[in-house]
Amino acid sequence: MKNDLRIILFIILTLLIVYSAFGLYDELSPDSREALIDRSYQARSPLLVPYDTIILSRGKSTELNIALFNQAYLNGNFHLGLSCVDQYTPSKQGGFTLSHFPSHAHVPLGKAEVVSLTLAVPISARASTYFCRIELGHPEIGIPIIASKQFSLIILP
């Protein structure tokens, strides 16, 4: 009986040690601030948007985290824009907005910053699939688009 108790305590102690060594490791979500900063420094890409498809209902909004990396501009004042067109009627604009649109961000030379934007879908939006594009520009020095990222926005009824 005493040996059984020792074995059980040994197993519990071993499990606690293994959990404390490996179990506390958390996988970062792809749009977490830490993951975006790491990926931005590795890729050295001016615009890093970790979304390919976003699904929302009419009248809802979601927070988008994107990373900006300033590799070449002493004046790091950037402009972010969003445009969306209906997949089935390309001439129809989506009418979706980013908070503080048009959004401006300042990123010091050689640094990466994460910008949180709120994508809002109006109640009047048509349930459809939209092709959207986030654009990064530097209008102060005459570069309308430095980088862009396309993604699909699916609006549910």
mmCIF file of C-alpha atoms in Angstrom, residues 76-147:
data_model
loop_
_atom_site.group_PDB
_atom_site.id
_atom_site.type_symbol
_atom_site.label_atom_id
_atom_site.label_comp_id
_atom_site.label_asym_id
_atom_site.label_seq_id
_atom_site.Cartn_x
_atom_site.Cartn_y
_atom_site.Cartn_z
ATOM 1 C CA GLY A 76 6.864 57.169 -41.754
ATOM 2 C CA ASN A 77 3.359 58.633 -42.075
ATOM 3 C CA PHE A 78 1.332 56.072 -43.983
ATOM 4 C CA HIS A 79 -2.234 56.010 -45.246
ATOM 5 C CA LEU A 80 -4.426 52.892 -45.137
ATOM 6 C CA GLY A 81 -7.383 52.468 -47.453
ATOM 7 C CA LEU A 82 -10.024 49.817 -48.015
ATOM 8 C CA SER A 83 -11.994 49.081 -51.157
ATOM 9 C CA CYS A 84 -14.496 46.270 -51.677
ATOM 10 C CA VAL A 85 -16.484 45.265 -54.755
ATOM 11 C CA ASP A 86 -19.278 42.738 -55.076
ATOM 12 C CA GLN A 87 -18.109 39.495 -56.680
ATOM 13 C CA TYR A 88 -21.254 39.219 -58.798
ATOM 14 C CA THR A 89 -21.653 42.922 -59.635
ATOM 15 C CA PRO A 90 -18.105 44.340 -59.813
ATOM 16 C CA SER A 91 -19.392 47.869 -60.446
ATOM 17 C CA LYS A 92 -21.130 47.846 -57.034
ATOM 18 C CA GLN A 93 -18.956 49.111 -54.174
ATOM 19 C CA GLY A 94 -19.347 47.402 -50.820
ATOM 20 C CA GLY A 95 -19.668 50.515 -48.678
ATOM 21 C CA PHE A 96 -17.752 48.968 -45.801
ATOM 22 C CA THR A 97 -15.565 51.128 -43.630
ATOM 23 C CA LEU A 98 -12.507 50.907 -41.460
ATOM 24 C CA SER A 99 -12.577 52.870 -38.244
ATOM 25 C CA HIS A 100 -11.027 56.323 -38.628
ATOM 26 C CA PHE A 101 -11.187 55.816 -42.393
ATOM 27 C CA PRO A 102 -9.039 56.888 -44.128
ATOM 28 C CA SER A 103 -6.694 55.616 -41.488
ATOM 29 C CA HIS A 104 -3.251 57.058 -40.926
ATOM 30 C CA ALA A 105 -0.393 55.335 -39.129
ATOM 31 C CA HIS A 106 3.083 56.438 -38.169
ATOM 32 C CA VAL A 107 5.881 53.844 -38.234
ATOM 33 C CA PRO A 108 9.483 54.880 -37.483
ATOM 34 C CA LEU A 109 12.162 53.881 -39.989
ATOM 35 C CA GLY A 110 13.295 50.274 -39.467
ATOM 36 C CA LYS A 111 10.438 49.440 -37.099
ATOM 37 C CA ALA A 112 7.291 47.342 -37.291
ATOM 38 C CA GLU A 113 3.983 48.387 -35.781
ATOM 39 C CA VAL A 114 0.642 46.615 -35.439
ATOM 40 C CA VAL A 115 -2.414 48.658 -36.348
ATOM 41 C CA SER A 116 -5.858 47.585 -35.142
ATOM 42 C CA LEU A 117 -8.702 48.519 -37.449
ATOM 43 C CA THR A 118 -12.404 47.846 -37.097
ATOM 44 C CA LEU A 119 -14.125 46.562 -40.232
ATOM 45 C CA ALA A 120 -17.801 47.534 -40.056
ATOM 46 C CA VAL A 121 -20.528 46.118 -42.294
ATOM 47 C CA PRO A 122 -23.739 48.176 -42.539
ATOM 48 C CA ILE A 123 -27.120 46.565 -41.948
ATOM 49 C CA SER A 124 -28.081 47.520 -45.500
ATOM 50 C CA ALA A 125 -25.212 45.489 -47.025
ATOM 51 C CA ARG A 126 -26.215 42.856 -49.536
ATOM 52 C CA ALA A 127 -25.500 39.252 -48.522
ATOM 53 C CA SER A 128 -22.792 38.331 -50.997
ATOM 54 C CA THR A 129 -19.082 37.720 -51.413
ATOM 55 C CA TYR A 130 -16.935 40.795 -51.832
ATOM 56 C CA PHE A 131 -13.383 41.115 -53.071
ATOM 57 C CA CYS A 132 -11.633 43.573 -50.777
ATOM 58 C CA ARG A 133 -8.235 45.175 -50.789
ATOM 59 C CA ILE A 134 -6.348 46.983 -48.048
ATOM 60 C CA GLU A 135 -3.886 49.451 -49.524
ATOM 61 C CA LEU A 136 -0.884 51.085 -47.896
ATOM 62 C CA GLY A 137 0.235 54.378 -49.371
ATOM 63 C CA HIS A 138 2.443 57.354 -48.640
ATOM 64 C CA PRO A 139 0.639 60.309 -50.245
ATOM 65 C CA GLU A 140 2.960 62.916 -48.690
ATOM 66 C CA ILE A 141 5.793 61.802 -50.957
ATOM 67 C CA GLY A 142 3.598 60.978 -53.946
ATOM 68 C CA ILE A 143 3.354 57.180 -53.648
ATOM 69 C CA PRO A 144 -0.348 56.300 -53.695
ATOM 70 C CA ILE A 145 0.145 52.547 -53.168
ATOM 71 C CA ILE A 146 3.253 50.974 -51.638
ATOM 72 C CA ALA A 147 1.656 47.600 -50.951
#
